[in-house]
Amino acid sequence: MDDSDIKRLGEILITAEEEEELNTPDEHDHTETSTHQSYVTILKEGDIRSRMKEEIQRVSNTYSISKDDATLLLAHFRWDDIELHKNWSDNAKTVRESVGIFELERPLDLPSDDKNFYCGICFKIHSLERSASVSCGHRVCKFCWRSHINKRINEIADVDWYGTLKCPYCPASFGWDMIESFACEEEKTKYYRYLFRSYVEGSKVIKCCPAKGRSCDVHLTPGSGNFDVLCLCLLSFCWNCSQDTHSPMDCESAAKWLRMNSSDYQDPNWVRENTVPCPRCKLRIRENQDWSLKMRCFPPCNYDFCWRCRGQWTEHGLDLYTCTHDEVSYEETVFGNMAEYAAGRYKDCHEKWMSNESLMQKAKAKLQQLHTDVIPDLSNKQLATVQQLEFIAEAWSQIMECRRVLKWTYAYEYYLGEDQVEKQAFLKLKQDNAEIPLEKLNYHAENQLNMLLDSDGPSENFNRFRSDLTDSTRITRNHYELLVRDLEDGLSNVVGASTSQRARNEDDASGSSSIHDDLF
C-alpha cells in the first residue's frame, strides 16, 4: 500500500503507550502520568497510515510474503503480530489455509491452449486476458469479479470484520490488490475504511477520539486514577469506557449515575417501587434490567444481596431468579421514609451536578471564543504573539476541568453510604474549599482579562496579569489534583482524624487560605 491507498481515511486516533517507551525518540508530544505509568499521543491520519504500513512491511519481510498476504494475515489475527508469529512458527501451512492463502503451481480452469476460459459465474467463454484469479487459481472474468467484489463490500457489517473477502468459488481470501483492480471508487473507500477500522479496533493501544473528524491535540489529565483524555477539540473522555470523563467516579458507578439522571429518581414513589436499600450501607439500588434477584451495591461497598429478601447472596443457590426466603414487605413505613430520603438526597446532588455542568459548558464556550476572537484581539493590543498568550487558554481549560471534577464530586457524594457521616462531612468541606481557588482563577481569567481588552493599547498591567493568572492556574490545578486523588482513594485519609483539622491542613498546603484573603 502506498500513501494514497488509505488517504481517504481521516479519523483522529489516540494511542496509550507504556512508560518504558518514553526513552524512544518520538516526534509527537506526550504527557506522563505517574499513576498509570503511561501517556497519550495524538495520532493523525498520516501517523496511523505509517504505523499500519510499517507493520505490514515488517510481516512481509519476516515471512517473505507479499504485502497483500501480510495484510490478510494481520487482519485475520486482529493485527496481533505476536499471535500471528506464534501460530506461524507452529505450522505456517495451517495458518495459510485458515486465512485462505493457497499456493498453486498452475492456475485452475484453463484449457490446454491457455487462450480462453469458461467463467462459471456468468456461464460465458472469455479471452484469458479478461480474467483474474486469486491464490486458489479459480479464474473469473473481470466483469464478474467487479460485481462480486462490489457486492461483498456492501455486505460488510461495521463490526467484527477483519479485512477478509472470499473467492466466489471457495474460501480463498483476497485483499487490497483485487480491490484496487476491480472495485468502484465508492466501494474502495468503504473497504479502506473497514480495513483501517479493523486495524484500530484490533489494537490494544489505539482508540478513536469520540469527536470523529476533528483535528485535535490530546493531553492526559495528570494524577488521575481514571485515564482521562482531553482533546483540543475540548472533548474530554475516559480511556477505559470512551464515555465523557467522569473521574473521580469509576466507570461503572458513573454509568449508573447517568442512567439515574434519565429516570424518575426524584419521585419517592418511583424510588420505593424500583429500588431497594443495600442491607449493609443503606444506599438504594435499582433493580436489575434482566429481573435477576442477585444485587450488588455500588463500590466501595460491593455487597451482594437478594432483591426479594435482602439476605446475603451467599445464602442462596445458583439460581438467580428464585428465592425461598420470606419476602420483605415494601409497605413498611421505614422503607417509605428511606425512599423519600433517597429521593431528596438524589435531587440535591443532581441539582449541584447540573449547576456545575452548566458552568462547565460556559467555560467551554469561553475557551472556544478565546481561540477565535479574544486572543487574536489581545495579541494586537498587547503586542504579544498568540503563542505567548496561550496561558489564558490554559487557565480557561483548567476552569472547565475544575467544573467537571466538581460536577462528579456530587455524584460521588450520593454514593457515599448513609452511615459514612464523617466522610460526607469531609467531602462537603473539600467541595467548599475547592470553590475558593476556582473563584480566584475565574476572577483573573475573566475580570482582569476584560480590563486588558478594554484598553486602547499595551497595558502596564499585562505582565502582572500574566503572572497572577499563571500562578492561579497552577495553584488551582494542584488543589484539584489533590481532590481527585483523595476521592479515588475513597477518602481514606479522613479515618481517625478530625475533618476540620484536615481541611485546614489542606488549605495550608494548597494556598487556599491566602487566596481567599486576597480575593475577598
XYZ file of C-alpha atoms in Angstrom:
520
model
C 0.000 0.000 0.000
C 1.263 3.482 -0.791
C 0.261 6.759 0.876
C -2.694 7.232 -1.439
C -4.118 3.813 -0.600
C -5.720 4.880 2.638
C -5.734 8.633 2.155
C -9.492 8.744 2.352
C -9.408 7.748 5.986
C -9.445 10.850 8.137
C -10.102 9.781 11.718
C -8.350 11.141 14.758
C -6.807 8.395 16.839
C -5.095 8.280 20.165
C -2.559 5.810 21.491
C -1.572 4.930 25.048
C 1.954 3.535 25.364
C 3.813 2.033 28.315
C 6.276 4.280 30.073
C 9.199 2.088 29.049
C 8.879 3.618 25.584
C 9.450 7.130 26.893
C 13.121 6.880 26.031
C 12.277 6.105 22.426
C 12.516 9.228 20.216
C 9.070 10.313 19.100
C 8.026 13.313 17.063
C 4.736 13.599 18.940
C 4.194 15.400 22.223
C 3.153 13.297 25.174
C 2.164 13.796 28.800
C 3.275 11.377 31.502
C 1.229 10.221 34.471
C 2.864 8.545 37.435
C -0.417 6.931 38.445
C -0.693 4.841 35.290
C 2.926 4.816 34.070
C 1.680 5.768 30.614
C 0.986 8.731 28.369
C -1.167 9.625 25.413
C -0.136 10.797 21.973
C -2.238 12.290 19.228
C -2.057 10.336 16.000
C -3.360 11.927 12.833
C -4.303 10.084 9.656
C -0.759 10.060 8.334
C 0.605 8.722 11.626
C -1.798 5.779 11.592
C -1.136 5.042 7.917
C 2.599 4.997 8.619
C 2.253 2.614 11.546
C -0.065 0.351 9.593
C 2.260 0.297 6.569
C 5.306 -0.376 8.751
C 3.584 -3.306 10.423
C 2.517 -4.780 7.074
C 6.005 -4.322 5.625
C 7.629 -5.906 8.671
C 5.431 -9.019 8.417
C 6.015 -9.159 4.666
C 9.788 -9.104 5.149
C 9.756 -11.534 8.077
C 7.802 -14.273 6.293
C 8.884 -13.467 2.713
C 5.322 -12.938 1.520
C 3.588 -10.196 -0.424
C 2.256 -7.153 1.371
C -1.238 -8.178 0.287
C -0.862 -11.573 2.014
C 0.725 -9.884 5.035
C -2.325 -7.649 5.312
C -4.658 -10.655 5.188
C -2.648 -12.463 7.879
C -2.546 -9.473 10.207
C -6.243 -8.762 9.718
C -7.097 -12.411 10.424
C -5.212 -12.255 13.738
C -6.788 -8.924 14.699
C -3.487 -7.158 13.951
C -1.817 -9.061 16.791
C 1.627 -9.773 15.312
C 2.665 -11.766 18.401
C -0.233 -14.176 17.997
C 0.483 -14.385 14.261
C 4.145 -15.232 14.870
C 3.249 -17.893 17.421
C 0.814 -19.643 15.091
C 3.063 -19.225 12.033
C 6.007 -20.781 13.876
C 3.883 -23.773 14.894
C 2.518 -24.510 11.426
C 2.720 -21.958 8.618
C 0.754 -24.131 6.207
C -2.179 -24.423 8.604
C -2.151 -20.662 9.117
C -2.205 -20.053 5.364
C -5.123 -22.413 4.876
C -7.096 -20.940 7.785
C -6.672 -17.456 6.351
C -7.396 -18.589 2.805
C -3.961 -18.110 1.209
C -3.075 -21.030 -1.069
C -0.017 -21.902 -3.165
C -0.626 -23.426 -6.598
C 1.920 -24.085 -9.322
C -0.594 -23.637 -12.171
C -3.932 -21.797 -12.245
C -7.091 -23.901 -12.444
C -9.869 -23.886 -15.078
C -7.530 -23.276 -18.059
C -7.877 -25.118 -21.385
C -4.791 -26.620 -22.969
C -4.186 -23.710 -25.331
C -4.333 -21.197 -22.409
C -6.048 -18.589 -24.639
C -9.663 -18.745 -23.467
C -11.509 -19.837 -20.377
C -15.040 -20.532 -19.256
C -16.415 -18.297 -16.471
C -18.597 -20.355 -14.183
C -20.291 -17.235 -12.796
C -21.740 -15.734 -15.995
C -21.506 -19.050 -17.986
C -19.596 -17.445 -20.852
C -16.283 -18.058 -22.586
C -13.837 -15.159 -22.367
C -10.328 -14.500 -23.526
C -7.728 -15.203 -20.867
C -6.675 -11.558 -20.663
C -10.183 -10.684 -19.448
C -9.863 -12.931 -16.401
C -8.236 -12.890 -12.996
C -7.702 -15.302 -10.108
C -6.504 -15.269 -6.533
C -4.346 -17.776 -4.633
C -6.771 -20.667 -5.232
C -6.407 -20.404 -9.026
C -10.142 -20.196 -9.827
C -10.485 -17.872 -12.794
C -13.361 -15.411 -13.064
C -13.992 -12.826 -15.741
C -13.282 -9.230 -14.841
C -16.932 -8.224 -15.085
C -17.954 -10.906 -12.584
C -15.056 -10.034 -10.300
C -16.183 -6.398 -10.244
C -19.757 -7.390 -9.483
C -18.716 -9.874 -6.788
C -16.304 -7.507 -5.043
C -18.676 -4.544 -5.004
C -21.467 -6.724 -3.649
C -19.327 -8.258 -0.917
C -18.004 -4.889 0.251
C -21.536 -3.538 0.543
C -22.495 -6.581 2.610
C -19.751 -5.976 5.174
C -21.020 -5.228 8.667
C -19.496 -2.335 10.591
C -18.399 -4.592 13.441
C -16.315 -7.731 13.749
C -14.913 -7.546 10.225
C -11.209 -8.023 9.738
C -10.281 -7.432 6.150
C -11.184 -10.759 4.515
C -13.114 -11.171 1.271
C -13.524 -14.591 -0.367
C -13.339 -16.086 -3.852
C -16.840 -16.750 -5.328
C -15.876 -20.447 -5.692
C -14.018 -21.245 -2.452
C -12.650 -19.904 0.886
C -9.587 -18.338 -0.754
C -9.109 -14.784 0.516
C -8.175 -11.681 -1.400
C -7.485 -8.119 -0.351
C -6.004 -4.855 -1.480
C -4.696 -5.860 -4.945
C -8.045 -7.152 -6.147
C -9.933 -4.245 -4.571
C -7.712 -1.762 -6.349
C -8.118 -3.561 -9.667
C -11.882 -4.140 -9.724
C -13.820 -2.217 -7.061
C -15.647 1.028 -7.857
C -14.396 4.189 -6.165
C -17.203 4.206 -3.605
C -16.548 0.584 -2.664
C -12.803 1.230 -2.465
C -13.457 3.974 0.059
C -15.663 1.656 2.109
C -13.071 -1.119 2.054
C -10.300 1.278 3.138
C -12.478 2.489 5.994
C -13.335 -1.024 7.179
C -9.722 -2.194 6.935
C -8.494 0.897 8.751
C -11.126 0.459 11.438
C -10.127 -3.175 11.879
C -6.556 -2.011 12.491
C -7.663 0.477 15.138
C -10.124 -1.847 16.854
C -7.627 -4.701 16.814
C -5.013 -2.565 18.523
C -4.723 -2.658 22.306
C -3.130 0.785 22.482
C -5.137 2.868 19.992
C -8.552 4.437 20.373
C -10.557 6.919 18.350
C -11.396 10.242 19.848
C -15.218 10.187 20.108
C -15.269 13.545 18.296
C -14.600 11.950 14.919
C -13.139 14.004 12.135
C -11.747 16.739 14.363
C -8.117 17.787 14.262
C -7.076 17.957 17.900
C -4.140 17.503 20.235
C -4.503 15.255 23.279
C -3.363 15.630 26.884
C -3.510 13.163 29.732
C -5.062 14.591 32.890
C -2.144 14.228 35.348
C -2.562 12.452 38.641
C -5.938 10.956 37.800
C -6.968 7.483 38.937
C -9.026 7.212 35.791
C -7.262 7.506 32.458
C -8.716 10.834 31.303
C -8.011 12.320 27.884
C -8.623 15.942 26.920
C -8.538 16.893 23.249
C -8.022 20.388 21.964
C -11.443 19.964 20.370
C -12.451 20.342 24.046
C -13.925 16.863 24.229
C -12.875 15.128 27.425
C -13.374 11.374 27.641
C -12.394 8.331 29.669
C -9.867 5.998 28.056
C -11.398 2.938 29.703
C -15.044 3.345 28.647
C -14.777 6.056 25.929
C -17.563 8.000 27.645
C -17.346 11.566 28.926
C -14.634 11.970 31.552
C -16.035 11.078 34.957
C -13.124 10.989 37.427
C -13.125 10.670 40.405
C -16.004 8.228 39.769
C -15.248 4.744 38.439
C -16.757 3.772 35.074
C -19.480 1.505 36.476
C -20.766 3.984 39.051
C -20.662 6.849 36.543
C -22.725 4.840 34.058
C -25.307 4.061 36.754
C -25.469 7.722 37.777
C -26.146 8.788 34.190
C -28.890 6.176 33.899
C -30.411 7.520 37.101
C -30.443 11.007 35.609
C -32.707 9.772 32.824
C -35.154 8.103 35.243
C -37.605 9.337 37.892
C -35.255 9.125 40.854
C -36.609 12.368 42.315
C -40.044 10.774 42.777
C -40.294 8.928 46.154
C -42.992 6.600 44.802
C -40.801 5.614 41.861
C -37.826 5.110 44.185
C -39.895 2.934 46.529
C -41.183 0.739 43.681
C -37.965 0.387 41.685
C -35.144 0.399 44.225
C -34.168 -1.411 47.419
C -31.759 -0.340 50.182
C -28.451 -2.147 50.472
C -28.569 -4.077 53.794
C -25.000 -3.043 54.556
C -24.698 0.683 53.650
C -28.417 1.534 53.099
C -27.775 3.084 49.672
C -30.745 2.397 47.401
C -30.011 0.185 44.388
C -32.127 -0.006 41.255
C -33.463 -3.409 40.219
C -31.598 -5.355 37.535
C -32.723 -4.950 33.952
C -32.790 -8.750 33.475
C -35.001 -9.165 36.593
C -32.438 -11.397 38.340
C -32.570 -11.315 42.152
C -28.831 -11.018 42.790
C -27.980 -7.390 43.563
C -24.565 -5.816 44.007
C -24.147 -2.496 45.759
C -22.018 0.289 44.302
C -18.273 0.487 45.028
C -16.706 0.577 47.520
C -19.454 -1.391 49.319
C -19.906 -4.094 46.617
C -22.211 -6.071 48.899
C -24.074 -8.959 47.176
C -27.633 -9.479 48.404
C -31.073 -10.701 47.310
C -33.611 -8.231 45.916
C -36.537 -10.193 47.386
C -35.437 -10.985 50.950
C -32.420 -8.624 51.376
C -30.403 -11.608 52.605
C -26.739 -12.114 51.834
C -26.420 -13.769 48.432
C -24.035 -16.457 49.677
C -27.017 -17.967 51.474
C -28.775 -18.508 48.133
C -28.232 -21.123 45.466
C -27.044 -20.754 41.885
C -30.500 -19.850 40.587
C -30.506 -16.080 40.008
C -34.289 -15.903 39.682
C -35.538 -17.923 42.700
C -35.602 -17.063 46.410
C -37.156 -19.368 49.020
C -36.769 -16.928 51.904
C -39.518 -14.673 53.259
C -40.076 -11.582 51.128
C -39.545 -8.158 52.704
C -42.668 -6.009 52.577
C -42.376 -2.831 50.513
C -45.186 -1.226 52.535
C -43.211 -0.888 55.748
C -43.048 2.714 56.905
C -39.294 2.564 57.333
C -38.805 1.848 53.634
C -41.224 4.600 52.694
C -39.220 7.079 54.740
C -35.977 5.775 53.253
C -37.364 6.226 49.767
C -38.276 9.841 50.477
C -34.831 10.454 51.956
C -33.103 8.812 48.965
C -35.163 10.858 46.502
C -34.418 14.089 48.355
C -30.719 13.292 48.612
C -30.535 12.445 44.941
C -32.366 15.653 43.997
C -29.916 17.780 45.988
C -26.844 16.096 44.466
C -28.326 16.197 40.976
C -29.097 19.926 41.149
C -25.496 20.693 42.126
C -24.284 18.300 39.426
C -26.335 20.158 36.820
C -25.226 23.568 38.115
C -21.565 22.690 37.613
C -22.375 21.116 34.244
C -23.851 24.450 33.152
C -20.804 26.378 34.399
C -18.519 23.894 32.652
C -20.327 24.448 29.348
C -19.980 28.220 29.771
C -16.249 27.807 30.338
C -16.059 25.618 27.245
C -17.824 28.280 25.165
C -15.430 30.911 26.530
C -12.452 28.736 25.643
C -13.707 28.378 22.083
C -14.214 32.133 21.865
C -10.672 32.731 23.096
C -9.128 30.987 20.113
C -11.380 32.640 17.539
C -11.706 36.219 18.827
C -10.235 37.153 22.202
C -6.606 36.032 21.906
C -6.102 37.486 18.381
C -7.591 40.802 19.601
C -5.434 40.854 22.727
C -2.388 39.963 20.649
C -2.845 43.116 18.594
C -3.382 45.346 21.633
C -0.605 43.988 23.864
C 1.895 43.364 21.040
C 2.260 39.730 22.092
C 2.225 36.655 19.884
C -0.673 34.211 20.000
C 1.675 31.590 21.428
C 2.684 33.951 24.250
C -0.999 34.291 25.184
C -1.684 30.561 25.458
C -1.545 30.864 29.245
C -5.032 32.424 29.048
C -6.427 29.395 27.217
C -4.719 27.125 29.753
C -6.488 28.982 32.559
C -9.917 28.576 30.970
C -9.174 24.955 30.189
C -8.397 24.487 33.889
C -11.659 26.233 34.864
C -13.564 23.873 32.603
C -11.773 20.857 34.109
C -12.451 22.067 37.662
C -16.163 22.382 36.975
C -16.149 18.881 35.521
C -14.453 17.482 38.635
C -16.801 19.354 40.981
C -19.760 18.071 38.992
C -18.761 14.475 39.569
C -17.980 15.016 43.249
C -21.725 15.430 43.785
C -22.409 12.105 42.096
C -19.672 10.695 44.331
C -21.404 12.249 47.340
C -24.662 10.496 46.506
C -22.987 7.089 46.542
C -21.490 7.556 49.994
C -23.369 5.308 52.411
C -25.744 6.848 54.929
C -23.539 5.536 57.707
C -20.453 7.307 56.315
C -21.264 10.536 58.118
C -17.655 11.578 58.680
C -16.770 11.097 55.021
C -19.849 13.036 53.955
C -18.825 15.944 56.187
C -15.234 15.794 54.962
C -16.345 15.756 51.327
C -18.586 18.760 51.945
C -15.609 20.700 53.329
C -13.467 19.692 50.379
C -16.166 20.802 47.933
C -16.478 24.181 49.645
C -12.699 24.633 49.775
C -12.386 23.679 46.113
C -14.549 26.667 45.162
C -12.065 29.144 46.682
C -9.089 28.790 44.283
C -11.521 28.335 41.403
C -13.221 31.660 42.146
C -9.803 33.318 42.314
C -8.820 31.808 38.961
C -12.125 32.799 37.404
C -11.654 36.368 38.665
C -8.259 36.699 36.966
C -9.326 34.901 33.783
C -12.457 36.975 33.279
C -12.421 40.323 35.083
C -8.765 41.197 34.633
C -8.808 39.937 31.063
C -11.767 42.200 30.251
C -9.865 45.203 31.605
C -6.988 44.470 29.230
C -9.377 44.025 26.320
C -10.968 47.400 27.094
C -7.617 49.183 26.937
C -6.685 51.115 23.803
C -3.135 49.798 23.609
C -0.398 47.982 25.535
C -1.132 47.999 29.268
C 1.456 48.229 32.025
C -0.661 45.710 33.958
C -0.216 42.975 31.357
C 2.859 41.370 32.953
C 1.160 41.389 36.362
C -1.918 39.821 34.788
C 0.165 37.069 33.198
C 1.964 36.338 36.461
C -1.237 36.292 38.527
C -3.139 34.116 36.082
C -0.288 31.639 35.649
C 0.170 31.278 39.417
C -3.560 30.954 39.996
C -3.827 28.272 37.311
C -1.000 26.286 38.898
C -2.417 26.541 42.430
C -5.900 25.563 41.276
C -4.592 22.624 39.258
C -2.659 21.300 42.269
C -5.690 21.696 44.512
C -7.977 19.754 42.178
C -5.431 17.029 41.528
C -5.309 16.508 45.298
C -9.113 16.460 45.432
C -9.345 13.805 42.707
C -6.675 11.630 44.313
C -8.399 11.766 47.699
C -11.759 10.776 46.240
C -10.288 7.999 44.126
C -8.675 6.684 47.331
C -12.131 6.540 48.884
C -11.448 9.480 51.247
C -9.373 7.026 53.258
C -7.373 9.866 54.830
C -10.421 11.006 56.810
C -10.390 7.922 59.039
C -9.023 8.562 62.522
C -8.622 12.300 62.153
C -10.628 15.461 62.587
C -12.217 16.559 59.318
C -11.935 20.225 60.176
C -8.230 19.893 61.024
C -7.580 18.015 57.771
C -9.423 20.682 55.827
C -7.252 23.371 57.436
C -4.120 21.391 56.595
C -5.314 21.071 53.022
C -5.873 24.821 52.816
C -2.338 25.460 54.062
C -0.865 23.011 51.544
C -2.673 24.442 48.546
C -2.543 28.102 49.482
C -6.342 28.377 49.533
C -6.460 30.499 52.690
C -4.265 33.205 51.226
C -6.239 33.066 48.016
C -9.470 33.614 49.937
C -7.993 36.569 51.810
C -6.633 38.109 48.616
C -9.907 37.719 46.775
C -12.281 38.904 49.487
